[in-house]
CSV table of C-alpha atoms in Angstrom, one decimal:
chain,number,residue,atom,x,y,z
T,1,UNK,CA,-41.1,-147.5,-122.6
T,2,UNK,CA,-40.4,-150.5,-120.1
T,3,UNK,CA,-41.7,-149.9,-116.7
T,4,UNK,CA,-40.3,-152.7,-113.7
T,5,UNK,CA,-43.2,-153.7,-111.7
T,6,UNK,CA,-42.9,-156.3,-109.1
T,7,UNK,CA,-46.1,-158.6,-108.3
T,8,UNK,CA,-46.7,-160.3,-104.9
T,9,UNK,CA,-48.1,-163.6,-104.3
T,10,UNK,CA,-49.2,-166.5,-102.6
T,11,UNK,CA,-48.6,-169.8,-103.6
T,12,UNK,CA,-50.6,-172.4,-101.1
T,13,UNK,CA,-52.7,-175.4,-101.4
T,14,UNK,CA,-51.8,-177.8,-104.2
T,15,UNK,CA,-49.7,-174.8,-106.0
T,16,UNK,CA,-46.9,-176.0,-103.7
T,17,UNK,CA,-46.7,-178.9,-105.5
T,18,UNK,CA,-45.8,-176.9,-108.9
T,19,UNK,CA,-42.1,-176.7,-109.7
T,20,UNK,CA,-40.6,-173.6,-110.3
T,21,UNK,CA,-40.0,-174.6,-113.9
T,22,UNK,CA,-44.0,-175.1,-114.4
T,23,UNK,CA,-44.3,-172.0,-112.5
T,24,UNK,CA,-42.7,-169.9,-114.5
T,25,UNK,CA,-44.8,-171.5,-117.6
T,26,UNK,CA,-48.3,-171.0,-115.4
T,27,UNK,CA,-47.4,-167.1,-114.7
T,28,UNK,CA,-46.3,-166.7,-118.3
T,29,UNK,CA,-49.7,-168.1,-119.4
T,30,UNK,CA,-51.8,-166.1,-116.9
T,31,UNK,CA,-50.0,-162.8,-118.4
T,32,UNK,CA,-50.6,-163.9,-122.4
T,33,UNK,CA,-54.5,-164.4,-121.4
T,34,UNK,CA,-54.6,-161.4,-118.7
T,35,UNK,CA,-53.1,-159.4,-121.8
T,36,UNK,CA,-50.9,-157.9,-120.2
T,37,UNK,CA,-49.2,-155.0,-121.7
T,38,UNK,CA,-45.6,-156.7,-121.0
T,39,UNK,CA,-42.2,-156.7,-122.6
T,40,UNK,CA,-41.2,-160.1,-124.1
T,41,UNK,CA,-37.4,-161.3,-125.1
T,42,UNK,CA,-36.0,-160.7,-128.5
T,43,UNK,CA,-34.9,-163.5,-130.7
T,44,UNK,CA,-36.1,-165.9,-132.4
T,45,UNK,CA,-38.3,-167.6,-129.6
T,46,UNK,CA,-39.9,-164.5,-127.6
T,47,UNK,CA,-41.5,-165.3,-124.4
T,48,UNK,CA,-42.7,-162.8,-122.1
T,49,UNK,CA,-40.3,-161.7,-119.5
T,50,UNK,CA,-40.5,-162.9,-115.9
T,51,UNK,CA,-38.1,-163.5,-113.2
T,52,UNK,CA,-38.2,-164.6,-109.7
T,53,UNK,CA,-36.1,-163.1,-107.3
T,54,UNK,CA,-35.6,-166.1,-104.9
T,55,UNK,CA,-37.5,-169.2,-106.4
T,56,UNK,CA,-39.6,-171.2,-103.7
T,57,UNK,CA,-38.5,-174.7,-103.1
T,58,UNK,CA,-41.1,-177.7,-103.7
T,59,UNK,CA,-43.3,-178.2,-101.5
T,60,UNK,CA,-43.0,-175.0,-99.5
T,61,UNK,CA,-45.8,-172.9,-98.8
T,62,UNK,CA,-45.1,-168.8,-100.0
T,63,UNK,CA,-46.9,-166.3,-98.7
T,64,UNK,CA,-45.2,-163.1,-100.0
T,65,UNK,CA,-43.5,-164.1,-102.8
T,66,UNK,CA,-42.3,-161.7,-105.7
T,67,UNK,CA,-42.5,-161.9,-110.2
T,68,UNK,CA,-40.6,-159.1,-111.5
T,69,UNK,CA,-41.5,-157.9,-115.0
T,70,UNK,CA,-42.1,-155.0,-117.1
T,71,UNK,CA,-44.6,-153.0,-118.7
T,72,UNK,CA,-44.6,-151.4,-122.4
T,73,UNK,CA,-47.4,-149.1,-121.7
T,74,UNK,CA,-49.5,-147.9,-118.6
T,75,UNK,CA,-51.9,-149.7,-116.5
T,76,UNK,CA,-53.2,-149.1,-113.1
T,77,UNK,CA,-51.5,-152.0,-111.0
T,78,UNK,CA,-54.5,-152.3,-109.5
T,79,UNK,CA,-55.7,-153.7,-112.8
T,80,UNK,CA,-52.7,-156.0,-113.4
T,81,UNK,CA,-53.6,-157.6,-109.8
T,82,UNK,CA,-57.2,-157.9,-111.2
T,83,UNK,CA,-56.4,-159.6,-114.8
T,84,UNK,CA,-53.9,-162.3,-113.4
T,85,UNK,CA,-56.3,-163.4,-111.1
T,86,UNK,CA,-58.7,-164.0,-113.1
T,87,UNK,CA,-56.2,-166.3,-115.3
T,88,UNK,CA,-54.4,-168.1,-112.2
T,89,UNK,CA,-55.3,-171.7,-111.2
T,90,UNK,CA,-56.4,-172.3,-107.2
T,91,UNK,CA,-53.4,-171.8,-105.2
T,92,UNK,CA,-52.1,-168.8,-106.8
T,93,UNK,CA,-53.5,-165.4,-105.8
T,94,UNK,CA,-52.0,-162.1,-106.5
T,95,UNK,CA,-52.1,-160.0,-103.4
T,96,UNK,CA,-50.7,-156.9,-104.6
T,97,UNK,CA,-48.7,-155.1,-107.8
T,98,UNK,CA,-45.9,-152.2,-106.9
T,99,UNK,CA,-43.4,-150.5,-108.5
T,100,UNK,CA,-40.2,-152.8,-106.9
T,101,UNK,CA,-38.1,-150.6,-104.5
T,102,UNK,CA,-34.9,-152.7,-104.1
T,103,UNK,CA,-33.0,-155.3,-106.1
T,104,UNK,CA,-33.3,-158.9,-106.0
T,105,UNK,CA,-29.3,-159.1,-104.7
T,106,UNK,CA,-30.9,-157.1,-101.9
T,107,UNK,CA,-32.9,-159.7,-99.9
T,108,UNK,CA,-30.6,-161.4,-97.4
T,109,UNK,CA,-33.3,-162.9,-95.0
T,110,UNK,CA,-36.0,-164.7,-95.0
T,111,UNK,CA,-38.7,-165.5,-92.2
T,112,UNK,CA,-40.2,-169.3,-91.9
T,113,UNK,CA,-42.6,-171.3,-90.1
T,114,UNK,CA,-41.7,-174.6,-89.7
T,115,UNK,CA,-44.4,-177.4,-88.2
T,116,UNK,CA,-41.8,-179.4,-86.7
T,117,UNK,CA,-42.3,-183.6,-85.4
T,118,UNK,CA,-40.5,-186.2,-83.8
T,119,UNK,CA,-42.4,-189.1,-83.5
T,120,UNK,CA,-43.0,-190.4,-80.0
T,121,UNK,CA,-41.2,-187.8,-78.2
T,122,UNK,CA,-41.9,-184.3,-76.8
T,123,UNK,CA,-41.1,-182.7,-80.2
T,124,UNK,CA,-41.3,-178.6,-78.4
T,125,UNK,CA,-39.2,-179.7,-75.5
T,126,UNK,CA,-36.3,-181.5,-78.4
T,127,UNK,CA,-36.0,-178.6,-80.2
T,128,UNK,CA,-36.2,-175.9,-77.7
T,129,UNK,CA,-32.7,-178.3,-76.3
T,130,UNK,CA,-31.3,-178.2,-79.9
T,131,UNK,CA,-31.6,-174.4,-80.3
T,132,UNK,CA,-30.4,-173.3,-76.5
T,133,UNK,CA,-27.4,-175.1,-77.6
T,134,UNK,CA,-24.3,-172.7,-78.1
T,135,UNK,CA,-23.3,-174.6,-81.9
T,136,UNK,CA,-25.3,-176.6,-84.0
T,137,UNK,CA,-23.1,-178.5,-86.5
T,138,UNK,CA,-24.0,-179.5,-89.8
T,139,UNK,CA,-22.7,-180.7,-93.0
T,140,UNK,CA,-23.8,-178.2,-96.3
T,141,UNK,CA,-22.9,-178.5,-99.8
T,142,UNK,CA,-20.9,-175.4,-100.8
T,143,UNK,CA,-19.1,-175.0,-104.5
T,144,UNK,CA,-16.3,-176.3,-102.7
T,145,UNK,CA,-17.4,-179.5,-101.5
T,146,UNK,CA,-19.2,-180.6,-98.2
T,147,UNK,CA,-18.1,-178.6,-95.3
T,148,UNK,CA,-19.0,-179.2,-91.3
T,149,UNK,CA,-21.1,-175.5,-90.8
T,150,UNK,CA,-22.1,-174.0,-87.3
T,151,UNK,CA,-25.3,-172.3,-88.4
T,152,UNK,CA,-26.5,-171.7,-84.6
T,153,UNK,CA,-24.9,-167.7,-85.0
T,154,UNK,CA,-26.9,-167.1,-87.7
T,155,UNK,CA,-30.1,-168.1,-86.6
T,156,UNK,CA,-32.6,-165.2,-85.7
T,157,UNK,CA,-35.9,-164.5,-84.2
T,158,UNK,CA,-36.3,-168.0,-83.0
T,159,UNK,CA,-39.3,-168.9,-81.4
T,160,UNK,CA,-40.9,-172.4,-80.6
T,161,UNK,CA,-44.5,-173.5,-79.8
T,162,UNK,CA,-46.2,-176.5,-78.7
T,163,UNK,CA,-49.1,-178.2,-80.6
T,164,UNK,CA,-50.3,-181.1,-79.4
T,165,UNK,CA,-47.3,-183.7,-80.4
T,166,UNK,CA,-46.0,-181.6,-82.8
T,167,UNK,CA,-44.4,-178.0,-82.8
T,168,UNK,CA,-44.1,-174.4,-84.5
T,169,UNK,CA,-40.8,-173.1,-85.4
T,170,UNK,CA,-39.9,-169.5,-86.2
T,171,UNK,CA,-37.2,-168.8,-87.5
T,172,UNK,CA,-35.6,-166.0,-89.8
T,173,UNK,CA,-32.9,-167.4,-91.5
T,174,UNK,CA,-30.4,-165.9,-94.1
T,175,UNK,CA,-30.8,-166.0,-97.8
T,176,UNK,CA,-28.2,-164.1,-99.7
T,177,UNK,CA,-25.4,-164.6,-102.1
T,178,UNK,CA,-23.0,-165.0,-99.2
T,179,UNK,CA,-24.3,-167.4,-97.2
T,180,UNK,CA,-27.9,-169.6,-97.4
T,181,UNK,CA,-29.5,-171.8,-94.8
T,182,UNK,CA,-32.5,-174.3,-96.0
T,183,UNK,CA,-34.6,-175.0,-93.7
T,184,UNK,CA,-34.1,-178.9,-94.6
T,185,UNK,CA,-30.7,-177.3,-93.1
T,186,UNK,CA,-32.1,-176.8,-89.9
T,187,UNK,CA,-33.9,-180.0,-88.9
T,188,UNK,CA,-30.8,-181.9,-90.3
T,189,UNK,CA,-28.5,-179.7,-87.6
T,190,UNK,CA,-31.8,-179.8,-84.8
T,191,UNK,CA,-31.9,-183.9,-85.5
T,192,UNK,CA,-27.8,-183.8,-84.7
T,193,UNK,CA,-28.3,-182.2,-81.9
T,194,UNK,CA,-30.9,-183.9,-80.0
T,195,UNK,CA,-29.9,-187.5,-81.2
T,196,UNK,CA,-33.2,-188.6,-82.9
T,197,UNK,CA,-35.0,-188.0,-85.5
T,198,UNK,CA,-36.7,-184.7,-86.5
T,199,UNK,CA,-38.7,-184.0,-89.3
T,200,UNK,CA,-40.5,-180.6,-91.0
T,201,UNK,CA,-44.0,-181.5,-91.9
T,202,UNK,CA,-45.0,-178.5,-93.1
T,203,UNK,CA,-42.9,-175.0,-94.1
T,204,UNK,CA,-44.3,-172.0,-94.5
T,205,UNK,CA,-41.7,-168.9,-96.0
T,206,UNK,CA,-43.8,-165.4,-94.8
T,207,UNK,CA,-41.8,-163.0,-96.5
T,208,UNK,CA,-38.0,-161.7,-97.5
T,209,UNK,CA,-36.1,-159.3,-95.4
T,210,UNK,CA,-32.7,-156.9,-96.5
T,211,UNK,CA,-29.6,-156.7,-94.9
T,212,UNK,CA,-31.0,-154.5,-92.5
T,213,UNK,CA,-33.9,-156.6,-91.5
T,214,UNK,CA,-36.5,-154.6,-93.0
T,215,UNK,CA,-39.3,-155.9,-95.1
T,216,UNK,CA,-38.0,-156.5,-98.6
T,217,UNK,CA,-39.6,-154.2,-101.2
């Protein structure tokens, strides 16, 4: 028996500061002392088997991010949530267990908040400029080599607000195999755009979306 289960998580605080590397070692030692009832690799090294559908970047704040793995004999997932919490480190919190719905290829979106600054300026009234503009030229690093990229068409649900000398940027950009947008991306192509410098303080990924925009399950 080997039963796919997909576990939900948020990974704040000083967890953002854990590469994905040491994350993958953390999980894999919260699920040998939750004794978990999973399926490890064969060979000569086993390890328990976990994969991350779209690994976080450093630094960046998850708040709905997903393990896949896989049972070998049943357990409420109620009971899974309970057990790896009680094993993670502060930062990491399990906030739910399901049985996954899609694949991983699946997800092609992804929603941010961004906490956006430009020292000295009106940081709201710079980026609201940068995004009402029709392009928004950057250079991105494909297999190919660097190519000039309008990302402004495939931008969606932006939104900006003010606070205080800083601003809030939402922003659902795309994720998939086809075509990626960082949100480094973004403030390199906003910075372009408005002539000065613009920085992300603080980024926030809420959750994955499909192809059709629907929450990614």
């Amino acid at each position: 028996m080997q039963k796919p289960i997909r576990v939900w998580f948020e990974k704040t605080g000083a967890a953002i500061y854990i590469s994905h590397l040491d994350l993958n070692r953390c999980m894999a030692r919260a699920v040998r002392r939750a004794k978990l009832p999973i399926w490890y690799t064969e060979g000569f090294h086993p390890h328990p088997y976990l994969t991350f559908p779209l690994p976080l970047s450093l630094g960046v704040h998850g708040l709905r991010e997903a393990m896949d793995l896989r049972l070998v004999e049943e357990m409420p997932l109620d009971e899974v949530k309970e057990r790896l919490n009680c094993c993670l480190p502060q930062g990491l919190l399990v906030t739910g267990v399901t049985e996954p719905a899609e694949k991983a290829k699946e997800i092609a979106f992804a929603d941010y908040e961004l906490t956006m600054e430009a020292p000295g300026a009106d940081t709201a009234a710079l980026v609201r400029e940068a995004l009402g503009k029709d392009a928004l030229p950057v250079e991105k690093k494909t297999k190919s080599g660097v190519k000039e990229v309008d990302i402004r068409p495939h931008l969606q649900g932006l939104s900006v607000e003010t606070q205080g000398e800083r601003c809030l940027v939402k922003a659902t950009l795309p994720c998939g195999s086809s075509l990626s947008i960082n949100p480094s991306l973004l403030a390199q192509a906003v910075t372009a755009a408005c002539g000065q410098p613009v920085k992300i303080v603080k980024t926030v990924r809420l959750r994955f979306c499909n192809a059709q925009m629907q929450l990614f399950a």
